[in-house]
mmCIF file of N, CA and C in Angstrom:
data_model
loop_
_atom_site.group_PDB
_atom_site.id
_atom_site.type_symbol
_atom_site.label_atom_id
_atom_site.label_comp_id
_atom_site.label_asym_id
_atom_site.label_seq_id
_atom_site.Cartn_x
_atom_site.Cartn_y
_atom_site.Cartn_z
ATOM 1 N N MET A 16 -27.656 19.140 45.769
ATOM 2 C CA MET A 16 -28.229 18.689 44.512
ATOM 3 C C MET A 16 -27.103 18.509 43.504
ATOM 4 N N LYS A 17 -27.190 17.483 42.723
ATOM 5 C CA LYS A 17 -26.225 17.218 41.659
ATOM 6 C C LYS A 17 -26.907 17.438 40.323
ATOM 7 N N SER A 18 -26.123 17.746 39.315
ATOM 8 C CA SER A 18 -26.709 17.967 37.993
ATOM 9 C C SER A 18 -25.867 17.268 36.938
ATOM 10 N N LEU A 19 -26.463 17.101 35.780
ATOM 11 C CA LEU A 19 -25.829 16.431 34.652
ATOM 12 C C LEU A 19 -25.892 17.363 33.461
ATOM 13 N N LYS A 20 -24.775 17.547 32.781
ATOM 14 C CA LYS A 20 -24.745 18.424 31.613
ATOM 15 C C LYS A 20 -24.548 17.555 30.374
ATOM 16 N N ILE A 21 -25.434 17.713 29.411
ATOM 17 C CA ILE A 21 -25.390 16.941 28.169
ATOM 18 C C ILE A 21 -25.341 17.921 27.006
ATOM 19 N N HIS A 22 -24.407 17.730 26.100
ATOM 20 C CA HIS A 22 -24.313 18.573 24.909
ATOM 21 C C HIS A 22 -25.040 17.885 23.768
ATOM 22 N N LEU A 23 -25.974 18.601 23.137
ATOM 23 C CA LEU A 23 -26.792 18.029 22.068
ATOM 24 C C LEU A 23 -26.366 18.560 20.704
ATOM 25 N N ASP A 24 -26.532 17.730 19.679
ATOM 26 C CA ASP A 24 -26.327 18.174 18.307
ATOM 27 C C ASP A 24 -27.425 19.158 17.936
ATOM 28 N N GLU A 25 -27.189 19.905 16.867
ATOM 29 C CA GLU A 25 -28.171 20.884 16.394
ATOM 30 C C GLU A 25 -29.533 20.249 16.121
ATOM 31 N N ASN A 26 -29.529 19.045 15.547
ATOM 32 C CA ASN A 26 -30.781 18.408 15.133
ATOM 33 C C ASN A 26 -31.356 17.438 16.173
ATOM 34 N N ALA A 27 -30.822 17.455 17.378
ATOM 35 C CA ALA A 27 -31.304 16.551 18.425
ATOM 36 C C ALA A 27 -32.695 16.976 18.904
ATOM 37 N N SER A 28 -33.508 15.998 19.241
ATOM 38 C CA SER A 28 -34.854 16.262 19.737
ATOM 39 C C SER A 28 -34.813 16.364 21.261
ATOM 40 N N PHE A 29 -34.680 17.591 21.758
ATOM 41 C CA PHE A 29 -34.581 17.754 23.205
ATOM 42 C C PHE A 29 -35.903 17.471 23.897
ATOM 43 N N GLU A 30 -37.017 17.574 23.175
ATOM 44 C CA GLU A 30 -38.310 17.242 23.781
ATOM 45 C C GLU A 30 -38.370 15.756 24.130
ATOM 46 N N LYS A 31 -37.928 14.920 23.190
ATOM 47 C CA LYS A 31 -37.934 13.465 23.432
ATOM 48 C C LYS A 31 -36.946 13.099 24.525
ATOM 49 N N LEU A 32 -35.775 13.741 24.522
ATOM 50 C CA LEU A 32 -34.772 13.469 25.546
ATOM 51 C C LEU A 32 -35.303 13.858 26.931
ATOM 52 N N THR A 33 -35.998 14.979 26.995
ATOM 53 C CA THR A 33 -36.601 15.419 28.256
ATOM 54 C C THR A 33 -37.608 14.389 28.753
ATOM 55 N N GLU A 34 -38.486 13.928 27.865
ATOM 56 C CA GLU A 34 -39.481 12.910 28.242
ATOM 57 C C GLU A 34 -38.791 11.654 28.772
ATOM 58 N N LEU A 35 -37.755 11.217 28.077
ATOM 59 C CA LEU A 35 -37.037 10.012 28.463
ATOM 60 C C LEU A 35 -36.389 10.172 29.842
ATOM 61 N N LEU A 36 -35.714 11.283 30.060
ATOM 62 C CA LEU A 36 -35.028 11.496 31.329
ATOM 63 C C LEU A 36 -35.995 11.600 32.502
ATOM 64 N N LEU A 37 -37.152 12.200 32.291
ATOM 65 C CA LEU A 37 -38.119 12.345 33.368
ATOM 66 C C LEU A 37 -38.738 11.016 33.797
ATOM 67 N N GLN A 38 -38.606 9.994 32.964
ATOM 68 C CA GLN A 38 -39.124 8.674 33.316
ATOM 69 C C GLN A 38 -38.181 7.908 34.237
ATOM 70 N N ILE A 39 -36.950 8.373 34.360
ATOM 71 C CA ILE A 39 -35.955 7.696 35.191
ATOM 72 C C ILE A 39 -36.168 8.063 36.662
ATOM 73 N N LYS A 40 -36.175 7.046 37.519
ATOM 74 C CA LYS A 40 -36.377 7.262 38.948
ATOM 75 C C LYS A 40 -35.239 8.130 39.489
ATOM 76 N N GLY A 41 -35.604 9.122 40.272
ATOM 77 C CA GLY A 41 -34.611 9.999 40.883
ATOM 78 C C GLY A 41 -34.429 11.320 40.155
ATOM 79 N N ILE A 42 -34.925 11.431 38.938
ATOM 80 C CA ILE A 42 -34.830 12.693 38.205
ATOM 81 C C ILE A 42 -36.118 13.464 38.439
ATOM 82 N N LYS A 43 -35.984 14.644 39.073
ATOM 83 C CA LYS A 43 -37.195 15.409 39.375
ATOM 84 C C LYS A 43 -37.443 16.535 38.393
ATOM 85 N N SER A 44 -36.434 16.957 37.635
ATOM 86 C CA SER A 44 -36.670 17.983 36.621
ATOM 87 C C SER A 44 -35.564 17.952 35.569
ATOM 88 N N VAL A 45 -35.889 18.462 34.397
ATOM 89 C CA VAL A 45 -34.934 18.567 33.292
ATOM 90 C C VAL A 45 -35.054 19.981 32.749
ATOM 91 N N GLU A 46 -33.917 20.644 32.595
ATOM 92 C CA GLU A 46 -33.911 22.011 32.085
ATOM 93 C C GLU A 46 -33.000 22.072 30.858
ATOM 94 N N ILE A 47 -33.537 22.568 29.763
ATOM 95 C CA ILE A 47 -32.761 22.730 28.542
ATOM 96 C C ILE A 47 -32.246 24.168 28.509
ATOM 97 N N ILE A 48 -30.924 24.329 28.427
ATOM 98 C CA ILE A 48 -30.305 25.652 28.391
ATOM 99 C C ILE A 48 -29.587 25.808 27.061
ATOM 100 N N ASP A 49 -29.923 26.859 26.349
ATOM 101 C CA ASP A 49 -29.305 27.163 25.067
ATOM 102 C C ASP A 49 -28.170 28.150 25.305
ATOM 103 N N ASP A 50 -26.918 27.723 25.098
ATOM 104 C CA ASP A 50 -25.761 28.587 25.326
ATOM 105 C C ASP A 50 -25.750 29.800 24.411
ATOM 106 N N GLU A 51 -26.448 29.722 23.282
ATOM 107 C CA GLU A 51 -26.523 30.846 22.361
ATOM 108 C C GLU A 51 -27.517 31.889 22.850
ATOM 109 N N ASN A 52 -28.316 31.537 23.816
ATOM 110 C CA ASN A 52 -29.378 32.403 24.314
ATOM 111 C C ASN A 52 -28.877 33.195 25.516
ATOM 112 N N THR A 53 -28.935 34.524 25.452
ATOM 113 C CA THR A 53 -28.455 35.340 26.565
ATOM 114 C C THR A 53 -29.288 35.136 27.820
ATOM 115 N N GLU A 54 -30.508 34.635 27.667
ATOM 116 C CA GLU A 54 -31.332 34.349 28.829
ATOM 117 C C GLU A 54 -30.634 33.362 29.755
ATOM 118 N N SER A 55 -29.941 32.399 29.172
ATOM 119 C CA SER A 55 -29.204 31.422 29.967
ATOM 120 C C SER A 55 -28.089 32.112 30.756
ATOM 121 N N ASP A 56 -27.402 33.063 30.103
ATOM 122 C CA ASP A 56 -26.350 33.794 30.791
ATOM 123 C C ASP A 56 -26.916 34.627 31.934
ATOM 124 N N LEU A 57 -28.067 35.232 31.694
ATOM 125 C CA LEU A 57 -28.705 36.002 32.761
ATOM 126 C C LEU A 57 -29.079 35.117 33.936
ATOM 127 N N LYS A 58 -29.599 33.946 33.618
ATOM 128 C CA LYS A 58 -29.996 33.021 34.683
ATOM 129 C C LYS A 58 -28.772 32.627 35.516
ATOM 130 N N LYS A 59 -27.645 32.374 34.852
ATOM 131 C CA LYS A 59 -26.409 32.035 35.563
ATOM 132 C C LYS A 59 -25.965 33.189 36.449
ATOM 133 N N ALA A 60 -26.078 34.412 35.932
ATOM 134 C CA ALA A 60 -25.665 35.580 36.712
ATOM 135 C C ALA A 60 -26.542 35.744 37.950
ATOM 136 N N PHE A 61 -27.849 35.532 37.811
ATOM 137 C CA PHE A 61 -28.736 35.663 38.961
ATOM 138 C C PHE A 61 -28.469 34.565 39.986
ATOM 139 N N THR A 62 -28.137 33.387 39.518
ATOM 140 C CA THR A 62 -27.794 32.299 40.441
ATOM 141 C C THR A 62 -26.527 32.653 41.216
ATOM 142 N N LYS A 63 -25.531 33.169 40.488
ATOM 143 C CA LYS A 63 -24.273 33.581 41.120
ATOM 144 C C LYS A 63 -24.519 34.720 42.104
ATOM 145 N N SER A 64 -25.473 35.579 41.780
ATOM 146 C CA SER A 64 -25.728 36.756 42.616
ATOM 147 C C SER A 64 -26.252 36.383 44.000
ATOM 148 N N LYS A 65 -26.872 35.241 44.135
ATOM 149 C CA LYS A 65 -27.367 34.818 45.455
ATOM 150 C C LYS A 65 -26.216 34.752 46.463
ATOM 151 N N GLU A 66 -25.104 34.161 46.047
ATOM 152 C CA GLU A 66 -23.942 34.061 46.932
ATOM 153 C C GLU A 66 -23.341 35.442 47.182
ATOM 154 N N GLN A 67 -23.299 36.265 46.123
ATOM 155 C CA GLN A 67 -22.735 37.602 46.278
ATOM 156 C C GLN A 67 -23.569 38.442 47.242
ATOM 157 N N LEU A 68 -24.896 38.276 47.199
ATOM 158 C CA LEU A 68 -25.765 39.008 48.126
ATOM 159 C C LEU A 68 -25.482 38.621 49.576
ATOM 160 N N LYS A 69 -25.264 37.326 49.796
ATOM 161 C CA LYS A 69 -24.973 36.853 51.145
ATOM 162 C C LYS A 69 -23.685 37.479 51.676
ATOM 163 N N LYS A 70 -22.727 37.725 50.757
ATOM 164 C CA LYS A 70 -21.433 38.289 51.148
ATOM 165 C C LYS A 70 -21.439 39.817 51.124
ATOM 166 N N GLY A 71 -22.521 40.430 50.650
ATOM 167 C CA GLY A 71 -22.599 41.885 50.595
ATOM 168 C C GLY A 71 -21.876 42.492 49.411
ATOM 169 N N GLU A 72 -21.643 41.711 48.367
ATOM 170 C CA GLU A 72 -20.927 42.189 47.178
ATOM 171 C C GLU A 72 -21.904 42.758 46.154
ATOM 172 N N TYR A 73 -22.562 43.850 46.525
ATOM 173 C CA TYR A 73 -23.619 44.419 45.681
ATOM 174 C C TYR A 73 -23.090 44.982 44.362
ATOM 175 N N GLU A 74 -21.936 45.642 44.402
ATOM 176 C CA GLU A 74 -21.369 46.222 43.184
ATOM 177 C C GLU A 74 -21.006 45.136 42.178
ATOM 178 N N SER A 75 -20.521 43.995 42.640
ATOM 179 C CA SER A 75 -20.176 42.872 41.759
ATOM 180 C C SER A 75 -21.403 42.352 41.027
ATOM 181 N N ILE A 76 -22.523 42.288 41.716
ATOM 182 C CA ILE A 76 -23.763 41.791 41.119
ATOM 183 C C ILE A 76 -24.180 42.690 39.962
ATOM 184 N N VAL A 77 -24.215 43.975 40.212
ATOM 185 C CA VAL A 77 -24.623 44.933 39.177
ATOM 186 C C VAL A 77 -23.672 44.863 37.986
ATOM 187 N N ASN A 78 -22.378 44.819 38.244
ATOM 188 C CA ASN A 78 -21.393 44.762 37.158
ATOM 189 C C ASN A 78 -21.554 43.496 36.318
ATOM 190 N N ASP A 79 -21.760 42.349 36.956
ATOM 191 C CA ASP A 79 -21.925 41.084 36.234
ATOM 192 C C ASP A 79 -23.142 41.133 35.313
ATOM 193 N N ILE A 80 -24.245 41.630 35.824
ATOM 194 C CA ILE A 80 -25.479 41.667 35.029
ATOM 195 C C ILE A 80 -25.359 42.656 33.876
ATOM 196 N N PHE A 81 -24.777 43.826 34.130
ATOM 197 C CA PHE A 81 -24.603 44.794 33.048
ATOM 198 C C PHE A 81 -23.649 44.274 31.978
ATOM 199 N N ASP A 82 -22.604 43.549 32.380
ATOM 200 C CA ASP A 82 -21.674 42.962 31.394
ATOM 201 C C ASP A 82 -22.411 42.017 30.460
ATOM 202 N N ILE A 83 -23.294 41.223 31.001
ATOM 203 C CA ILE A 83 -24.042 40.269 30.182
ATOM 204 C C ILE A 83 -25.009 40.992 29.243
ATOM 205 N N LEU A 84 -25.684 42.016 29.755
ATOM 206 C CA LEU A 84 -26.653 42.739 28.945
ATOM 207 C C LEU A 84 -25.990 43.562 27.842
ATOM 208 N N ILE A 85 -24.850 44.125 28.114
ATOM 209 C CA ILE A 85 -24.201 45.029 27.157
ATOM 210 C C ILE A 85 -23.303 44.272 26.170
ATOM 211 N N THR A 86 -22.591 43.269 26.639
ATOM 212 C CA THR A 86 -21.636 42.546 25.798
ATOM 213 C C THR A 86 -22.356 41.562 24.903
ATOM 214 N N LYS A 87 -22.125 41.653 23.595
ATOM 215 C CA LYS A 87 -22.703 40.706 22.652
ATOM 216 C C LYS A 87 -21.726 39.553 22.458
ATOM 217 N N LYS A 88 -22.260 38.347 22.332
ATOM 218 C CA LYS A 88 -21.422 37.175 22.091
ATOM 219 C C LYS A 88 -20.878 37.178 20.684
ATOM 220 N N ALA A 89 -19.618 36.796 20.555
ATOM 221 C CA ALA A 89 -19.023 36.637 19.222
ATOM 222 C C ALA A 89 -19.429 35.284 18.675
ATOM 223 N N LYS A 90 -19.919 35.252 17.440
ATOM 224 C CA LYS A 90 -20.371 33.978 16.864
ATOM 225 C C LYS A 90 -19.396 33.473 15.849
#
């Protein structure tokens, strides 16, 4: 699967952009990720953890998730 990353301005209408992109043939889903939102970081960590689980790197998974939960982003 391939993905496309688009950076939006603060005042951009991501709802309209989502509607527009979903009308294009070949696009099956659109996901809006807010980099300011720690939920996005958690989602990335869980995605990364799939590969770590396959390799048996259990301690790395726990450390990555705790780092995200404990460390606050500098704004």
